[in-house]
Coordinates of C-alpha atoms in Angstrom, one line a residue:
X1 CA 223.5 305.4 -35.7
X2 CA 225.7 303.4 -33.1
X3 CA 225.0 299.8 -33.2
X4 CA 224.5 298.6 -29.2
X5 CA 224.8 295.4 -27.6
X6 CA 221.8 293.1 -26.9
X7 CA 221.6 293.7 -23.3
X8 CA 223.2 297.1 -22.0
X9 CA 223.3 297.9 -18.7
X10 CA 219.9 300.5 -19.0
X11 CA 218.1 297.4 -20.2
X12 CA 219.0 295.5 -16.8
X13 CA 218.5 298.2 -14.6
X14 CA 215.2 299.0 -15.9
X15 CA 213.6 295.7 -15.2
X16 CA 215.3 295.0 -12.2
X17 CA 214.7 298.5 -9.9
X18 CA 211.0 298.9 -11.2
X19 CA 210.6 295.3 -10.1
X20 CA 212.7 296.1 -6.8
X21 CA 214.7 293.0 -7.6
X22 CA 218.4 294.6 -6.9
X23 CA 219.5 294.3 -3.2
X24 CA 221.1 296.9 -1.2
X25 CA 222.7 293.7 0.7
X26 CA 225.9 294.2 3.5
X27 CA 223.7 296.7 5.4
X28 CA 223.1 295.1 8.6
X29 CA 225.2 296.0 11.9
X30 CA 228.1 294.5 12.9
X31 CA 228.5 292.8 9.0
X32 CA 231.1 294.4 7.2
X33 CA 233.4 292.1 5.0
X34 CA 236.9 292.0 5.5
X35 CA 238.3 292.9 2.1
X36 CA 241.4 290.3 1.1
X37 CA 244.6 290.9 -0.6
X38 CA 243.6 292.4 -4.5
X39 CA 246.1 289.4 -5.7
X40 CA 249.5 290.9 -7.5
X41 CA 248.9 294.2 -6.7
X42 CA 250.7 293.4 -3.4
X43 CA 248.3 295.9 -1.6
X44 CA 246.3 294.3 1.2
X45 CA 244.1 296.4 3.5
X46 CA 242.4 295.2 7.1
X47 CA 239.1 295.0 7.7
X48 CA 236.6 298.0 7.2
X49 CA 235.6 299.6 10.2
X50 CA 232.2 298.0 11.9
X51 CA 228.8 299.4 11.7
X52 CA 227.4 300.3 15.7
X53 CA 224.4 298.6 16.7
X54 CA 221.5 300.0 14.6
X55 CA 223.3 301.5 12.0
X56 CA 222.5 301.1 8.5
X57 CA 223.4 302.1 4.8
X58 CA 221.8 305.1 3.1
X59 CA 222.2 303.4 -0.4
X60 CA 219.1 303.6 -1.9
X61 CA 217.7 306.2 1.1
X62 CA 215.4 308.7 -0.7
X63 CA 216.0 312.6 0.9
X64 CA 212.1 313.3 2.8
X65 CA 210.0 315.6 0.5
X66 CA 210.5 319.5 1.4
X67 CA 208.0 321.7 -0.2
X68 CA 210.7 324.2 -0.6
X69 CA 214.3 323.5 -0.3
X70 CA 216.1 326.1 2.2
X71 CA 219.4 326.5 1.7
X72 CA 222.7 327.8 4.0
X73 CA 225.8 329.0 2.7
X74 CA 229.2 328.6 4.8
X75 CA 231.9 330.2 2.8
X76 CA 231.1 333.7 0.6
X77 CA 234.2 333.7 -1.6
X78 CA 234.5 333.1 -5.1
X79 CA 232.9 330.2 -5.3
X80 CA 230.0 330.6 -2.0
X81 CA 229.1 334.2 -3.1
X82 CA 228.3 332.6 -7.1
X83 CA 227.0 329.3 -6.0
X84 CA 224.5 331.5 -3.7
X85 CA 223.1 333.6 -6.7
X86 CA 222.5 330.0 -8.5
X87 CA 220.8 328.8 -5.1
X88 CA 218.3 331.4 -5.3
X89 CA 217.4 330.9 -9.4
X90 CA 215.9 327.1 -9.0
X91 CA 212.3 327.2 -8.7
X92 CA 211.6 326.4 -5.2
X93 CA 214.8 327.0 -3.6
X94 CA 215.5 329.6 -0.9
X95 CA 218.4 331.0 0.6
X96 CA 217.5 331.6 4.1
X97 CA 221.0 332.1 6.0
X98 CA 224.8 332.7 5.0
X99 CA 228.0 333.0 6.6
X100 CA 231.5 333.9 6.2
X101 CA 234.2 334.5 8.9
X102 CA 234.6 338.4 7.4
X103 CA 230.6 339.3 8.0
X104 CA 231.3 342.1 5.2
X105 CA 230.9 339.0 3.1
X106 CA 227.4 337.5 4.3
X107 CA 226.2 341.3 3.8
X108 CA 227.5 341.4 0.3
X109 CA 225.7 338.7 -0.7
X110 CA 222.5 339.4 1.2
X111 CA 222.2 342.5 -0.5
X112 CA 222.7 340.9 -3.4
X113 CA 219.8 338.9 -3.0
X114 CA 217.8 341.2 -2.0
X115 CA 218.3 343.3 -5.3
X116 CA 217.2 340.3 -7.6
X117 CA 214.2 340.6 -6.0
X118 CA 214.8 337.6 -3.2
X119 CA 214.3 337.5 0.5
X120 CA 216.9 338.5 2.5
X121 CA 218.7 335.5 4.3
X122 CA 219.7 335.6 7.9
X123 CA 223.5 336.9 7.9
X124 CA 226.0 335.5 10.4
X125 CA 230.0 335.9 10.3
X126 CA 232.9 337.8 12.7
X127 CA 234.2 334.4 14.1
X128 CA 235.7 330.7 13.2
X129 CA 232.5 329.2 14.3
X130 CA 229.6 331.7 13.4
X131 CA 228.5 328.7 11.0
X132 CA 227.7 326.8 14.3
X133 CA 225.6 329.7 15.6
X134 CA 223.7 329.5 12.1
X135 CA 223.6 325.5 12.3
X136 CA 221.2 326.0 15.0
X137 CA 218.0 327.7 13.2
X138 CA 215.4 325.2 12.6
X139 CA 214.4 326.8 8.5
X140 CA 217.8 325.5 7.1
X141 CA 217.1 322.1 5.2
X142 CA 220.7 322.2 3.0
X143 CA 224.2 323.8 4.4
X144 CA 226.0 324.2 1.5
X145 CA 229.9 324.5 2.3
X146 CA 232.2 326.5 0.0
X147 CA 235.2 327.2 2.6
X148 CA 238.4 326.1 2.4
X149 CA 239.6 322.7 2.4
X150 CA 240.8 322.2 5.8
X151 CA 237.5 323.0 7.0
X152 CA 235.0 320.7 5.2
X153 CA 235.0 318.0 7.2
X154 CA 234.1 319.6 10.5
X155 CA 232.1 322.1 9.4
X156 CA 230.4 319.0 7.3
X157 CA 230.0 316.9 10.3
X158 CA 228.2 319.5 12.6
X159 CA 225.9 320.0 9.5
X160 CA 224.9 316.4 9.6
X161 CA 224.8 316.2 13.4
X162 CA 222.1 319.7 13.2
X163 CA 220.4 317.8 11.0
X164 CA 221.0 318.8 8.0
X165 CA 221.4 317.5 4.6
X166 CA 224.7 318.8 3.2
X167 CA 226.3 319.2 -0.4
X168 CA 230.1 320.1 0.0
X169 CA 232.7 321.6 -1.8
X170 CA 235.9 319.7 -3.6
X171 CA 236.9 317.3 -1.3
X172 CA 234.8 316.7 1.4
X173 CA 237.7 315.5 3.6
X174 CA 241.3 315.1 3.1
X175 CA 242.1 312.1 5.5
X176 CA 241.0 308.6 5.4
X177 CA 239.4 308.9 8.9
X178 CA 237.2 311.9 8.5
X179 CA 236.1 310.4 4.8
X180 CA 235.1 307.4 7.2
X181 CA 233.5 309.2 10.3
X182 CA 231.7 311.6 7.8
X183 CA 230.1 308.1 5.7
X184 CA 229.3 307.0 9.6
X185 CA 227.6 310.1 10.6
X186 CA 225.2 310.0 7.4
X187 CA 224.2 306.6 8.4
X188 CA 223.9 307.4 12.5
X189 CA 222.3 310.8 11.2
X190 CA 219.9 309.5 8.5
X191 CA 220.9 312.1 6.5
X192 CA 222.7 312.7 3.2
X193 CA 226.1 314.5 2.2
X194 CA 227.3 314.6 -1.1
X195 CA 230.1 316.5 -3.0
X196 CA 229.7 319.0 -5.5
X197 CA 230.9 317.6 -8.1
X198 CA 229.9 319.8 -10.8
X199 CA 231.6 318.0 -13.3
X200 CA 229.6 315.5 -13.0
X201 CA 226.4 317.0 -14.3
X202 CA 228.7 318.4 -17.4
X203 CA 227.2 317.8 -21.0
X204 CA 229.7 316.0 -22.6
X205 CA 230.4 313.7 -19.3
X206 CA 226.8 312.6 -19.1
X207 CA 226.3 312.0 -22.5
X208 CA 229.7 309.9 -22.1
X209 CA 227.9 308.0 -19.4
X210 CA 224.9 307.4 -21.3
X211 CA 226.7 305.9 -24.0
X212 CA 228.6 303.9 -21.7
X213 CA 225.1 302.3 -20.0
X214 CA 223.8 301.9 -23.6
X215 CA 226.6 299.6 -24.5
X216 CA 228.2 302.0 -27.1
X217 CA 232.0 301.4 -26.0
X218 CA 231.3 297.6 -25.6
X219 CA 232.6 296.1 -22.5
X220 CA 234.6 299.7 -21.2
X221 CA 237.9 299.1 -20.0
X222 CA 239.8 302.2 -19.6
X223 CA 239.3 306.1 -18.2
X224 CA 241.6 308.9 -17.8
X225 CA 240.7 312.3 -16.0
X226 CA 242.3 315.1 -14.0
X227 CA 242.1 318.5 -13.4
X228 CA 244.9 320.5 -15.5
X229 CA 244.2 324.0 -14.6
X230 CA 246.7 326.8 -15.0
X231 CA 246.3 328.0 -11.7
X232 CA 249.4 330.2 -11.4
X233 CA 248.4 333.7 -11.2
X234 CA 245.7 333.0 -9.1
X235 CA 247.6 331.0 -6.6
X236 CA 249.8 334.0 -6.5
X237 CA 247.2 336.3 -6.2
X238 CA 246.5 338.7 -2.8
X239 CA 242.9 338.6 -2.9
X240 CA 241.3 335.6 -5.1
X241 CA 242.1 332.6 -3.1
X242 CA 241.7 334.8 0.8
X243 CA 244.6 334.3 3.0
X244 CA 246.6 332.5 0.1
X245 CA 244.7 329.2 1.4
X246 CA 245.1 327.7 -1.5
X247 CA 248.7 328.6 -1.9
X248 CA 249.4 326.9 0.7
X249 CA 248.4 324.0 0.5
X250 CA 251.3 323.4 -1.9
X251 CA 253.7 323.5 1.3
X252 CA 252.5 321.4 3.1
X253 CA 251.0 318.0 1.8
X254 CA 252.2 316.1 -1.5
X255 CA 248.5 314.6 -2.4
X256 CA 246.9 314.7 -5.8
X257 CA 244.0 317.4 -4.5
X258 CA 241.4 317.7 -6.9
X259 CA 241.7 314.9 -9.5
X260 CA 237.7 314.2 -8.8
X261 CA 237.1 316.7 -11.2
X262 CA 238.0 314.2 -13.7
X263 CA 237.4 310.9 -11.9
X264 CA 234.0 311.5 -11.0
X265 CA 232.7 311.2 -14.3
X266 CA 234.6 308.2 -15.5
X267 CA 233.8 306.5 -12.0
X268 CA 230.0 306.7 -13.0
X269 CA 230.4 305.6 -16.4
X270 CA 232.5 302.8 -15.1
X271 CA 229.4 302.0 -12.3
X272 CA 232.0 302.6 -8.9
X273 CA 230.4 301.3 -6.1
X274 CA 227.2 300.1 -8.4
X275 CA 228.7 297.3 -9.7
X276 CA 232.6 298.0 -9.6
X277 CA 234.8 299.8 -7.4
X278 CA 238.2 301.0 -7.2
X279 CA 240.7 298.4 -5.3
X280 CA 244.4 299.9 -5.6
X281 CA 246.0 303.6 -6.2
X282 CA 249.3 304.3 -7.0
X283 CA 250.7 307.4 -7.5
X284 CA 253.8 309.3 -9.2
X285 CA 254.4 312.8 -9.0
X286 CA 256.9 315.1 -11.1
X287 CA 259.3 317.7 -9.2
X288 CA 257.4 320.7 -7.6
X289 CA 259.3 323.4 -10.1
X290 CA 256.2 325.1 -11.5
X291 CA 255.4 327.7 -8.7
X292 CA 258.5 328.6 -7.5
X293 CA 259.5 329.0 -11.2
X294 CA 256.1 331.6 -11.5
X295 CA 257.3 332.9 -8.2
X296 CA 261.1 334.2 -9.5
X297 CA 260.0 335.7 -12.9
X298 CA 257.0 337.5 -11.9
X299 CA 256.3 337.9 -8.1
X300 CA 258.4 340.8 -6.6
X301 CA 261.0 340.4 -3.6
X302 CA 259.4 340.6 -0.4
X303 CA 255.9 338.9 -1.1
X304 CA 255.4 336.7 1.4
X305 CA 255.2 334.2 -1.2
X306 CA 258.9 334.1 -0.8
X307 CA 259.0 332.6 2.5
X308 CA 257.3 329.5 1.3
X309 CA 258.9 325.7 0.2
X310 CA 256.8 323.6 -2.3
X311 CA 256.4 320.4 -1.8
X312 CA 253.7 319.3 -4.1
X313 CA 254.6 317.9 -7.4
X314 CA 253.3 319.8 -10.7
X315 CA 251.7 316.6 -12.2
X316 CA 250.5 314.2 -9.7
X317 CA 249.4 311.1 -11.8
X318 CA 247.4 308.4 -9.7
X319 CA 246.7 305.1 -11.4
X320 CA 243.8 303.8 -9.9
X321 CA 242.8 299.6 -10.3
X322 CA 238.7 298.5 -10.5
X323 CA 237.6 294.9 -8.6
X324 CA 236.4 294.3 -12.5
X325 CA 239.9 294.9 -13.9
X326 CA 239.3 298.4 -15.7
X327 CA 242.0 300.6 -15.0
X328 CA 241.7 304.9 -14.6
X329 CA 244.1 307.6 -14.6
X330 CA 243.6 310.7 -12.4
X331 CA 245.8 313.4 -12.9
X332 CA 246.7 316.9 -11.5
X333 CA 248.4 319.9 -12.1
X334 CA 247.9 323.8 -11.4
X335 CA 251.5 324.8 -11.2
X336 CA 252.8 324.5 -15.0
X337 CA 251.2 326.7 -18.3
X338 CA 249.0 324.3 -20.2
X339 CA 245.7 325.2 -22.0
X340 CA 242.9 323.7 -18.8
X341 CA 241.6 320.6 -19.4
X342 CA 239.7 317.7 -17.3
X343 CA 240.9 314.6 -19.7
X344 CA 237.4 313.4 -19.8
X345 CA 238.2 310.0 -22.0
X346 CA 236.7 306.2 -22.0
X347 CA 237.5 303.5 -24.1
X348 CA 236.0 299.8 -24.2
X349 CA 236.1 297.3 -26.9
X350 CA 234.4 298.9 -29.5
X351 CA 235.6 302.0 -29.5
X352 CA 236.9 305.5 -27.5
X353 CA 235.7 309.4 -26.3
X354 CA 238.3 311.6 -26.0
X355 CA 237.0 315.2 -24.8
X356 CA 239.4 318.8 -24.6
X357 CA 240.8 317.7 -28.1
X358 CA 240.2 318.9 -31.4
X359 CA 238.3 322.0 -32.3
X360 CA 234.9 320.8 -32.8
X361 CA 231.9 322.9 -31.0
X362 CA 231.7 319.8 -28.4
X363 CA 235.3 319.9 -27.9
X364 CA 235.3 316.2 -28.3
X365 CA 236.4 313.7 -30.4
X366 CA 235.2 309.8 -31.0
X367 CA 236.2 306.4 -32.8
X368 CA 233.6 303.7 -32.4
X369 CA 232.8 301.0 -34.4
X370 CA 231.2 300.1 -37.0
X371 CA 229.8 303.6 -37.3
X372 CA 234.0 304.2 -38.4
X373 CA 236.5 302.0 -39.8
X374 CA 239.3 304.2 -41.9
X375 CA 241.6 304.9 -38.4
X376 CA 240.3 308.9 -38.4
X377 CA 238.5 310.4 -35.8
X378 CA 234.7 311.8 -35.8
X379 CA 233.4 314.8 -34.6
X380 CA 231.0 313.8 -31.1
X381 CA 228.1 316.1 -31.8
X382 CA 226.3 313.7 -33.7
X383 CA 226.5 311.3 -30.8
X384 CA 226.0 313.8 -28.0
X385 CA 222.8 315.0 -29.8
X386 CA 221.2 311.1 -29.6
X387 CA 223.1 311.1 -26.2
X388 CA 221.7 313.9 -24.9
X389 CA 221.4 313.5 -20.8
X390 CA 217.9 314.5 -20.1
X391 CA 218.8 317.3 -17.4
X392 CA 220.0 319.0 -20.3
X393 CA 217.5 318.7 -22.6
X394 CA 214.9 319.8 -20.0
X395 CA 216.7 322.9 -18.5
X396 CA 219.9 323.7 -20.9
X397 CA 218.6 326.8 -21.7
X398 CA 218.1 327.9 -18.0
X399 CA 221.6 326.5 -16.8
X400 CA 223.2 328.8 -19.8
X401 CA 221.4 332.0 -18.0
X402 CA 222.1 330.7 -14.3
X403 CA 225.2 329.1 -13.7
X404 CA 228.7 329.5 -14.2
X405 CA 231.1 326.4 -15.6
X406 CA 229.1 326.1 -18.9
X407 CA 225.8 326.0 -17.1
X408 CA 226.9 322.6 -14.9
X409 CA 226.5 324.5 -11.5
X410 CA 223.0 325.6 -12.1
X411 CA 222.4 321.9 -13.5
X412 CA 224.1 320.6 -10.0
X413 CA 221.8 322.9 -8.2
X414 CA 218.9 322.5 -10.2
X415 CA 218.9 318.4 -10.0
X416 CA 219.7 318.6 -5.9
X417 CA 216.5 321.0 -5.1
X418 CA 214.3 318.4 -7.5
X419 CA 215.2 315.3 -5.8
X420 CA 214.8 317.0 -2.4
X421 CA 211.0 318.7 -3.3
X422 CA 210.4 315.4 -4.6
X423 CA 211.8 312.8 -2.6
X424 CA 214.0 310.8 -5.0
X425 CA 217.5 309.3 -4.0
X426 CA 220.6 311.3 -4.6
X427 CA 222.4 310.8 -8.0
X428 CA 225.8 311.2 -5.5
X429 CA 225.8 309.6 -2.2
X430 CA 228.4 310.0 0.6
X431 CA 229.7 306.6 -0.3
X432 CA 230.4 307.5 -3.4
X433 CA 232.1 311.2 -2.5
X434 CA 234.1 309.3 -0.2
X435 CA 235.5 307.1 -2.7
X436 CA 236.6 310.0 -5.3
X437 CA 237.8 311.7 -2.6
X438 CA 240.3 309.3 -1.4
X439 CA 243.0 309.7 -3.6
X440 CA 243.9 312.7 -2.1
X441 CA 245.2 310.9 1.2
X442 CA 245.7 307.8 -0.7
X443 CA 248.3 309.3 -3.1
X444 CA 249.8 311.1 -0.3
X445 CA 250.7 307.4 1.3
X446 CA 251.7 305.8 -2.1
X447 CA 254.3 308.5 -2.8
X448 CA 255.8 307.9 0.3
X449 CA 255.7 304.9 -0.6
X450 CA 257.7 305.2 -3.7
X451 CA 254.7 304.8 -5.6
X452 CA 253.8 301.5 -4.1
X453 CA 250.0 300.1 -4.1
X454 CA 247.7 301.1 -1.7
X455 CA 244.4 299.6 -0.8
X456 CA 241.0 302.1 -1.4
X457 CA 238.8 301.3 1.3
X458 CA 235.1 299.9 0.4
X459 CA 232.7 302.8 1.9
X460 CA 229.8 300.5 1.0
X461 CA 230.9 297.8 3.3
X462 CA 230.0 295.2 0.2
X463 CA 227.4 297.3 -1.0
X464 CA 229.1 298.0 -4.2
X465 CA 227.8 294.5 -5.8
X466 CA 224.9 295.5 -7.0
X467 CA 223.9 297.7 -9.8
X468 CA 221.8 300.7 -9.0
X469 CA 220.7 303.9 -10.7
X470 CA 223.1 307.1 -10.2
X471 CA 223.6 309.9 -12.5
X472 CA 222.3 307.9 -14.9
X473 CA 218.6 308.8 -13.7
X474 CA 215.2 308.6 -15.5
X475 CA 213.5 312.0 -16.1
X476 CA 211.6 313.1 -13.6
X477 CA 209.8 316.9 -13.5
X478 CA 210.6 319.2 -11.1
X479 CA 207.7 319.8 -8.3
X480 CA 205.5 322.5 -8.9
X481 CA 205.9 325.7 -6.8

């Protein structure tokens, strides 16, 4: 079918990490580069902040093998109280504790658990810091962290300073500093925190990356991705998003808050921080009309709603710059009506994906040559059936019965508990959550900026020279139980 280059990036990986021949390099104390001007950007940043004595990278660090993977839940809204059912479904996974502020929750979903035949986790909740009380049992080897925003990064830290691995929630920090200190306390910990970036593990976005390693776009130049998300009626919502957290967030910070959605998939098929990273945002953002709009036609007088002043723009648009010259667009937007959509497109030399266009069973579109030359577009089944990740090949079918989000969250979950039972390195390391997580305060200082360049910061400290496997990972079976 698609004609691919001579040498593709699978074909160099493959001989040089069975051979061991890629270095992690820049890991020693006390050696981080200072990262120069990026040229006519006009964006210069300092120097990264030093290593202590004895501290070293976790690129490349495999998790220790757990016969069974026990999990924690911090957070039993929406999101905790699904993602805990999907916990409990991967062979050799075990909730053993969750905890929400309101303990009604962490009884909810106990009982829950119990009824599909599970044990019962521990249940703790009534206070702001009950999930410290649970950091402190000794049969939790993953805290999983579904809260809201503003409390990832501490509750993330103490995680990783009990001990624990951790997988967290969109973003896992919203400042610079606490993206930094959490990167820090993986290395001074020895262990691993990642983001949840379901997307990531979605069909169509790791067949795109396949395709992309393969050599089917040619040299890839270009990405666009976002999260456009009607969000409205939730927002507005009493009980969806609890105390309108969410809401909120709206009147208080102008940063593009959950563009990851869309970046993290064209960041791995674009090799950030294996190869490439991101050197400059800048960002743009249209007048904040779109909720306060909602709020006059259809919320009544009196909602506390009405006491509120948005500040965020509807579309916030962050262009983002690579050290190898690709550019990426990030986009979002949950306050204006629009059918939801995560962008989802690459483009190279020899051709383009587009995903959330058309009305093909994929939902995807493609132009490559020389498979097309008559300026129409294709239909991507086709290519995602040759593309084909093989996380989806092997447990499709299961991800379809056990997770939400088209069967990516059980994917998500299913791939974490394998690498942990047996010992591989994570497909998403803290270095690279940082890095897709730093838009958020990074467009926050362009806008007030006037949309001005600003440096991304280099969580590898140099690292992101050489190539290494990510979520483009060779099959591997999952332990037996």
């Amino acid at each position: 079918m698609s004609e691919v280059p001579a040498v593709s990036r699978r074909s160099v990986l493959g001989g040089a990490v069975a051979t061991g021949a890629i270095a992690v390099g820049f890991g020693a104390a006390g050696s981080a580069p200072a990262l120069a001007a990026p040229g006519a950007s006009g964006a210069v940043t300092a120097s990264e902040p030093r290593r202590i004595a004895g501290q070293t990278s976790m690129i490349n660090v495999p998790y220790e093998v757990h016969r069974t993977v026990r999990v924690a839940v911090i957070g039993l809204g929406n999101r905790g109280n699904g993602m805990s059912t999907g916990w409990s479904a991967v062979p050799g996974c075990q909730v053993t504790a969750v905890c929400d502020i309101r303990p009604d929750r962490a009884k909810r979903v106990a009982d829950n658990l119990v009824k599909a035949g599970k044990p019962r986790p521990a249940e703790f909740g009534g206070s702001a810091d009950s999930y410290a009380e649970m950091l402190k049992r000794d049969d939790i080897d993953l805290v999983y962290i579904a809260t809201p925003w503003e409390f990832h990064y501490p509750q993330g830290k103490a995680a990783l300073l009990a001990g624990k691995h951790v997988i967290v929630e969109l973003p896992i920090a919203t400042q610079l500093d606490e993206l930094w200190d959490l990167v820090d306390t993986c290395e001074q910990t020895r262990r691993h925190l990642m983001l949840a970036e379901n997307c990531s593990y979605g069909r169509n976005e790791l067949a795109m990356l396949k395709m992309a390693h393969d050599g089917v776009f040619g040299d890839v130049t270009n990405g666009h991705g976002g999260y456009l998300h009607d969000l409205r009626a939730l927002l507005f919502s009493d009980t969806y998003y609890t105390d309108s957290w969410r809401r909120l967030w709206h009147t208080r910070s102008t940063a593009s808050f959950y563009a990851m959605h869309g970046l993290g998939p064209v960041a791995a098929a674009m090799d950030i921080n294996r190869g490439d990273r991101m050197t400059t945002l800048r960002a743009t953002a249209t007048a904040p009309k779109g909720l306060a709009d909602y709020r006059e036609r259809f919320v009544p007088k009196g909602h506390p709603s009405w006491n509120e002043t948005y500040i965020n723009g509807d579309l916030v648009t962050c262009m983002i710059e690579t050290a190898n010259g690709r550019t990426i667009r990030a986009e979002h937007n949950v306050s204006e009506p629009r059918p939801y959509s995560r962008i989802n497109s690459l483009a190279g030399s020899r051709g383009i994906f587009e995903d959330y266009a058309g009305n093909s069973s994929t939902g995807a579109r493609v132009y490559f040559e020389p498979d097309h030359g008559d300026d129409a577009w294709r239909d991507f089944g086709s290519y995602r059936k040759e593309f084909d990740h093989w996380l989806w090949k092997k447990i499709g079918d299961d991800a379809a019965n056990n997770g939400g989000h088209g069967g990516m969250d059980y994917v998500l979950q299913w791939r974490t508990v394998q690498l942990m039972r047996a010992g591989l390195v994570p497909d998403i390391d803290v270095y690279d959550s940082a890095a897709w997580c730093a838009p958020v305060p990074l467009s926050v200082m362009s806008l007030e900026k006037k949309g001005k360049p600003v440096a991304i910061p280099d969580f590898t400290r140099g690292a992101w020279v050489n190539l290494r496997l990510g979520l483009d990972s060779r099959m591997a079976e999952m332990p037996p139980v």
